[in-house]
């Protein structure tokens, strides 16, 4: 049997891994710059956490989870998203007792059983942040600011930020009444999923991808026109803060995050270049979630960003990620004595924190130079048997071809000065 990676998964090969390092480093720097700390949670959790934390009416819980029973009979699920585990850890470790707000970020693999296509995988990766402990709309603007600042560090332009408010418990229940009334004559013509939504969470009908449903409810009442005073004020403050931060946005009343504990701000950041899978980042407020998962009544907000979609966006914008540094030094040696000396020299060069390597395949001198070029070496050190007697080696600059003799004593330090 020919072994292949499972459908919907991707290997990151050594030639591409620098791109991931670059994104990870840049995300980390951005989060640090905004005062966020990293949190890491396990790859799997109790299935119940996602049922309660993501919600029984969502696509994720209804059809996308990788769930199994472990050998101890526990129901386990591979993380489909990052928020619920972070909230679980926040409660379990009583981080709510610390000074608030709690500002966290993470990078994590996620698993969802979906139909694979460009920008949609079964094993993918997310960057995310979560803030607990404040309802101040300035923090809503701040987390959007983190995402936008990250994109600008990556030189991605042409992104569209769309914001909306999905209201709070109180104004949503009034709105649901309005919706149900509006939908009562239409619901029969909608798809099965929408019929289910009609019963459980009518606002999610706005999110239906079915063209017929979309057409049928094209003049559906919108939450944004039914916000209570508090939600309306908060939304205005969010817009004001975004303006203060010079972040452009579009109000899109059709962005909905459907669960009862999703409240107020909902947003998406869209890259039009990557086709149908265009949402690079999605986030919003969830003021009821911490309590829903057994913690104190405390507000929260966050976003999740697909790293594979980010890479596609960079590619489609022809943005080159800086290539990693070259190999500093490659040691070319010929003969037993010189080969033995190369082990010592290699050690002293590496001790100076320079990247260095040697031949391990007993190649000819010519083949070693060829290999050094393939490895993109900046310098080669050539160790000849006669020179060892004199205590010197030849250093060749691979770009200019210049050669100089240098002493073996203190060679690490010498090379370091030259490589700087
Ligand atoms: P979509 O509508 O595209 O399915 P979603 O609402 O399911 O997105 P979220 O749960 O908000 O997505 O996840 C946040 C981000 O993670 C998305 O904006 C996207 O960039 C990325 N993402 C989600 N699902 C996948 C996937 N299957 N493969 C790759 N990236 C994904
Ligand atoms: Mg999805």
XYZ file of C-alpha atoms and ligand atoms in Angstrom:
452
model
C 0.000 0.000 0.000
C 1.234 3.429 -0.931
C 1.084 5.640 2.156
C -0.384 9.074 1.617
C -1.340 11.843 3.997
C -5.079 11.817 4.823
C -7.375 13.922 2.629
C -7.543 17.545 3.700
C -4.125 17.583 5.391
C -0.903 19.219 4.253
C 2.768 18.745 5.059
C 4.912 21.808 5.496
C 8.169 20.879 3.788
C 11.594 22.213 4.845
C 11.740 24.508 1.799
C 8.564 26.282 2.942
C 8.825 26.151 6.704
C 10.506 29.581 6.863
C 7.167 31.097 5.848
C 5.500 29.581 8.898
C 8.330 30.735 11.155
C 7.975 34.241 9.760
C 4.221 34.354 10.341
C 4.560 32.883 13.833
C 7.325 35.306 14.803
C 5.433 38.285 13.391
C 2.205 37.301 15.134
C 4.068 36.861 18.414
C 5.746 40.250 18.085
C 2.441 41.930 17.284
C 0.694 40.367 20.286
C 3.558 41.292 22.577
C 3.417 44.822 21.250
C -0.261 45.006 22.278
C 0.350 43.445 25.710
C -0.955 39.897 25.124
C 0.421 36.691 26.674
C 0.551 33.275 25.054
C -1.561 30.349 26.244
C -1.232 26.741 25.069
C -3.967 24.175 25.557
C -4.093 20.469 24.606
C -4.911 19.225 21.114
C -7.958 17.362 22.444
C -10.670 18.105 24.983
C -13.836 16.514 26.300
C -16.428 16.564 23.503
C -18.876 18.213 25.878
C -16.736 21.360 25.985
C -17.279 22.058 22.295
C -20.937 21.045 22.393
C -21.521 23.653 25.068
C -18.863 26.167 24.055
C -19.307 26.262 20.286
C -23.003 25.388 20.371
C -25.229 22.512 19.272
C -26.718 24.493 16.369
C -23.405 25.236 14.660
C -21.955 23.447 11.620
C -18.866 22.663 13.669
C -20.728 20.655 16.294
C -23.352 19.233 13.972
C -21.067 17.817 11.312
C -17.432 18.834 11.469
C -15.920 17.432 14.668
C -13.309 14.697 14.880
C -14.697 12.868 17.890
C -13.856 9.462 19.311
C -14.032 7.430 22.455
C -10.637 6.851 24.050
C -9.573 3.581 25.651
C -10.937 4.763 28.984
C -14.393 5.331 27.505
C -14.165 9.142 27.492
C -15.730 11.174 24.680
C -12.887 13.140 23.196
C -12.739 15.672 20.349
C -9.768 17.100 18.479
C -9.840 20.888 18.824
C -12.024 22.352 16.044
C -11.339 25.906 17.270
C -9.380 27.733 19.927
C -11.813 29.717 22.058
C -13.607 27.045 24.112
C -10.342 25.423 25.326
C -8.922 28.808 26.340
C -12.105 29.644 28.258
C -11.959 26.208 29.910
C -8.366 26.826 31.019
C -9.221 30.360 32.197
C -11.903 28.938 34.476
C -10.018 25.816 35.568
C -6.923 27.765 36.649
C -8.972 30.590 38.169
C -7.284 33.200 36.015
C -10.405 35.291 36.632
C -9.051 35.992 40.127
C -6.053 37.865 38.644
C -6.092 41.564 37.718
C -8.299 42.037 34.668
C -8.525 42.134 31.722
C -6.808 38.882 30.765
C -5.291 39.273 27.307
C -4.264 36.034 25.636
C -3.056 34.789 22.256
C -2.435 31.370 20.763
C -1.359 29.489 17.674
C -2.966 26.092 17.312
C -3.793 23.284 14.924
C -7.544 22.786 14.385
C -9.457 19.843 12.990
C -12.754 19.967 11.114
C -14.333 17.354 8.903
C -15.147 19.528 5.893
C -14.991 19.212 2.120
C -11.377 20.097 1.334
C -10.710 22.857 -1.196
C -8.258 25.724 -1.553
C -8.122 27.435 1.832
C -10.296 24.759 3.449
C -8.558 21.822 5.076
C -9.394 19.154 7.613
C -6.243 19.797 9.622
C -5.450 23.509 9.545
C -3.960 26.155 11.813
C -5.198 29.264 13.530
C -3.775 32.260 15.253
C -6.188 33.675 17.764
C -6.583 36.051 20.665
C -9.074 36.286 23.506
C -9.681 39.035 26.053
C -11.646 38.326 29.209
C -12.944 40.676 31.862
C -14.042 43.864 30.129
C -17.043 45.069 28.135
C -15.243 48.273 27.131
C -15.719 48.661 23.335
C -12.179 50.041 23.139
C -11.013 46.468 23.625
C -13.206 45.355 20.695
C -11.376 47.922 18.607
C -8.050 46.839 20.090
C -8.363 43.209 19.059
C -9.334 44.299 15.553
C -6.275 46.544 15.772
C -4.083 43.526 16.577
C -5.289 41.746 13.448
C -4.938 44.817 11.233
C -1.491 45.658 12.603
C -0.385 42.070 12.012
C -1.592 42.288 8.389
C 0.188 45.556 7.863
C 3.441 44.095 9.251
C 3.016 41.427 6.576
C 2.425 44.191 3.976
C -1.030 42.879 3.132
C -3.258 45.642 1.888
C -6.647 45.324 0.130
C -8.297 43.733 3.132
C -11.836 44.566 4.013
C -12.926 44.842 7.638
C -16.637 44.268 8.108
C -18.278 44.889 11.440
C -21.707 44.361 12.894
C -23.480 44.120 16.230
C -25.606 41.079 17.037
C -27.073 42.715 20.145
C -27.355 41.363 23.661
C -29.664 38.910 25.408
C -32.349 41.518 25.857
C -32.525 43.197 22.458
C -31.969 39.881 20.684
C -35.025 38.312 22.240
C -37.160 41.271 21.110
C -35.547 41.006 17.680
C -36.256 37.261 17.555
C -39.945 38.048 17.952
C -39.780 40.459 15.002
C -37.880 37.846 12.992
C -40.290 35.037 13.754
C -43.187 37.193 12.687
C -41.442 38.108 9.443
C -40.415 34.501 8.772
C -43.732 32.870 9.657
C -45.066 33.139 6.093
C -41.748 32.253 4.485
C -40.341 29.431 6.537
C -42.013 26.697 4.484
C -40.082 27.778 1.417
C -36.708 27.641 3.201
C -34.252 24.724 3.376
C -34.369 22.137 6.162
C -31.482 23.680 8.029
C -33.233 27.047 8.010
C -36.379 25.408 9.333
C -34.341 24.058 12.199
C -32.784 27.508 12.690
C -36.253 29.031 12.711
C -37.067 26.965 15.788
C -33.734 27.238 17.589
C -32.016 30.430 16.489
C -33.761 32.354 13.674
C -30.979 34.934 13.241
C -28.742 32.241 11.766
C -31.028 32.087 8.709
C -29.184 35.219 7.560
C -26.038 33.091 7.389
C -27.546 30.485 4.998
C -25.434 29.950 1.882
C -28.389 28.547 -0.097
C -29.247 30.996 -2.922
C -32.971 30.263 -2.740
C -33.096 30.993 0.980
C -31.054 34.165 0.473
C -33.492 35.413 -2.140
C -36.533 34.495 -0.096
C -35.358 36.503 2.928
C -33.620 39.328 1.061
C -35.555 41.970 3.046
C -35.203 40.213 6.414
C -35.205 42.615 9.408
C -31.685 43.212 10.668
C -30.406 43.150 14.230
C -28.602 46.409 13.722
C -31.937 48.218 13.358
C -33.206 46.723 16.624
C -30.327 47.312 19.045
C -31.111 48.463 22.561
C -29.590 51.713 23.794
C -26.593 50.050 25.446
C -25.726 47.936 22.396
C -26.207 50.884 20.113
C -23.888 53.042 22.268
C -21.280 50.291 22.373
C -21.404 49.909 18.609
C -20.946 53.658 18.185
C -17.997 53.582 20.569
C -16.435 50.733 18.608
C -16.742 52.725 15.395
C -15.324 55.802 17.095
C -12.344 53.858 18.465
C -11.657 52.360 15.036
C -11.683 55.858 13.600
C -9.269 56.999 16.316
C -6.982 54.146 15.308
C -7.300 55.015 11.600
C -8.800 51.635 10.801
C -11.254 51.677 7.899
C -14.366 49.482 8.075
C -17.683 48.676 6.463
C -20.805 47.995 8.517
C -22.212 44.692 7.252
C -25.484 43.870 9.040
C -25.406 40.349 7.602
C -22.456 39.150 9.642
C -23.960 36.959 12.345
C -22.437 34.833 15.015
C -25.368 32.733 15.945
C -25.260 31.610 19.565
C -27.045 33.093 22.531
C -23.776 33.834 24.238
C -22.383 35.671 21.208
C -23.146 39.315 21.828
C -22.589 42.747 20.365
C -19.495 43.035 18.146
C -19.102 40.548 15.302
C -16.516 41.088 12.585
C -14.788 39.525 9.615
C -11.687 40.446 7.710
C -11.929 39.490 4.077
C -9.401 39.112 1.312
C -11.125 39.297 -2.028
C -8.211 37.741 -3.866
C -8.539 34.258 -2.447
C -11.885 33.420 -3.978
C -14.756 31.813 -2.181
C -12.822 30.980 0.984
C -12.186 34.657 1.494
C -12.576 35.144 5.237
C -9.104 35.292 6.714
C -10.176 36.331 10.193
C -13.443 36.124 12.094
C -14.233 37.239 15.600
C -16.582 38.773 18.052
C -17.861 39.187 21.552
C -19.219 36.343 23.684
C -20.278 37.909 26.942
C -22.176 34.794 28.102
C -19.670 32.090 27.230
C -17.517 32.022 30.368
C -20.611 31.590 32.503
C -22.020 29.038 30.060
C -18.897 26.939 30.612
C -19.179 27.047 34.396
C -17.146 30.160 35.178
C -18.132 33.482 36.723
C -20.304 35.919 34.796
C -17.561 37.671 32.867
C -17.399 39.136 29.374
C -15.076 37.968 26.604
C -14.102 38.725 23.035
C -11.717 37.175 20.517
C -10.851 36.267 16.976
C -9.551 33.296 14.993
C -7.435 33.608 11.893
C -6.687 30.815 9.411
C -2.940 30.558 8.792
C -3.317 28.601 5.523
C -5.684 31.305 4.236
C -3.200 33.933 5.308
C -0.514 32.190 3.239
C -2.870 32.095 0.233
C -3.555 35.792 0.663
C 0.169 36.526 0.694
C 0.693 34.420 -2.431
C -2.174 36.020 -4.311
C -0.854 39.461 -3.436
C 2.617 38.433 -4.646
C 4.064 39.251 -1.266
C 7.382 37.524 -0.737
C 8.239 36.368 2.726
C 11.901 37.119 3.460
C 14.022 34.031 2.857
C 15.925 32.754 5.869
C 19.607 33.455 6.299
C 22.004 31.373 4.301
C 24.279 28.761 5.829
C 27.225 30.806 7.156
C 30.000 28.316 6.636
C 30.511 25.008 4.892
C 33.677 23.064 5.587
C 35.333 21.371 2.663
C 37.850 18.721 3.670
C 39.725 16.019 1.847
C 41.558 13.106 3.412
C 41.338 11.511 6.818
C 43.387 14.012 8.792
C 41.614 17.021 7.340
C 38.236 15.390 7.872
C 39.066 14.848 11.536
C 40.189 18.470 11.884
C 36.910 19.583 10.307
C 34.951 18.116 13.238
C 36.894 20.322 15.671
C 36.620 23.419 13.512
C 32.901 22.851 12.984
C 32.396 22.725 16.743
C 34.219 26.001 17.384
C 32.317 27.782 14.622
C 28.954 26.539 15.866
C 29.877 27.678 19.362
C 29.906 31.210 17.978
C 26.243 30.748 17.016
C 27.030 30.643 13.328
C 25.295 28.079 11.143
C 27.828 25.616 9.855
C 27.970 22.213 8.237
C 30.341 19.728 6.628
C 30.286 16.847 4.178
C 29.207 13.453 5.489
C 29.222 11.486 2.233
C 32.951 11.490 1.445
C 32.379 13.552 -1.671
C 35.192 14.750 -3.922
C 36.407 18.319 -3.378
C 34.491 19.490 -6.457
C 31.299 17.780 -5.318
C 31.659 19.338 -1.857
C 31.807 22.832 -3.389
C 28.801 22.042 -5.533
C 26.919 20.847 -2.468
C 27.986 23.967 -0.529
C 26.457 26.069 -3.297
C 23.238 24.108 -3.153
C 23.148 24.759 0.574
C 23.568 28.449 -0.152
C 26.739 28.743 1.929
C 28.221 32.231 2.311
C 31.731 30.952 3.029
C 33.634 27.732 2.583
C 36.573 26.721 4.715
C 38.974 24.485 2.874
C 41.147 22.286 5.038
C 44.170 20.956 3.205
C 46.536 18.385 4.742
C 49.609 20.593 4.221
C 47.981 23.666 5.681
C 47.036 21.863 8.885
C 50.765 21.454 9.551
C 51.054 25.256 9.290
C 47.984 25.778 11.469
C 45.975 27.564 8.761
C 42.947 26.987 6.524
C 41.629 28.734 3.422
C 38.470 30.772 3.653
C 36.579 31.288 0.419
C 33.879 33.902 0.010
C 31.351 32.074 -2.160
C 29.851 35.257 -3.540
C 33.014 37.046 -4.626
C 35.321 34.041 -4.958
C 37.955 35.843 -2.808
C 40.222 33.569 -0.797
C 42.239 34.274 2.333
C 44.256 32.197 4.709
C 43.208 32.214 8.345
C 44.735 30.706 11.434
C 43.135 27.642 13.021
C 43.751 29.042 16.513
C 40.700 30.935 17.593
C 39.017 30.154 14.270
C 35.467 30.488 15.613
C 36.036 34.067 16.718
C 37.830 34.951 13.477
C 35.039 33.602 11.303
C 32.483 35.351 13.444
C 34.188 38.700 12.800
C 34.232 38.040 9.086
C 30.650 36.772 8.904
C 29.172 39.734 10.759
P -16.022 29.560 7.039
O -17.265 30.363 6.930
O -14.991 29.897 5.993
O -16.266 28.093 7.176
P -15.860 29.717 9.877
O -16.890 30.699 10.276
O -16.126 28.277 10.003
O -15.336 30.042 8.392
P -14.224 30.369 12.141
O -14.733 29.247 12.952
O -14.615 31.759 12.460
O -14.502 30.085 10.595
O -12.622 30.252 12.104
C -11.763 31.381 11.986
C -10.909 31.303 10.755
O -10.287 30.030 10.617
C -11.655 31.470 9.450
O -11.892 32.806 9.167
C -10.696 30.858 8.456
O -9.678 31.770 8.101
C -10.095 29.723 9.237
N -10.734 28.434 8.910
C -11.933 27.968 9.327
N -12.168 26.736 8.846
C -11.079 26.393 8.113
C -10.690 25.238 7.357
N -11.459 24.165 7.294
N -9.489 25.247 6.727
C -8.678 26.334 6.798
N -8.983 27.449 7.489
C -10.160 27.490 8.139
Mg -16.773 26.799 8.685
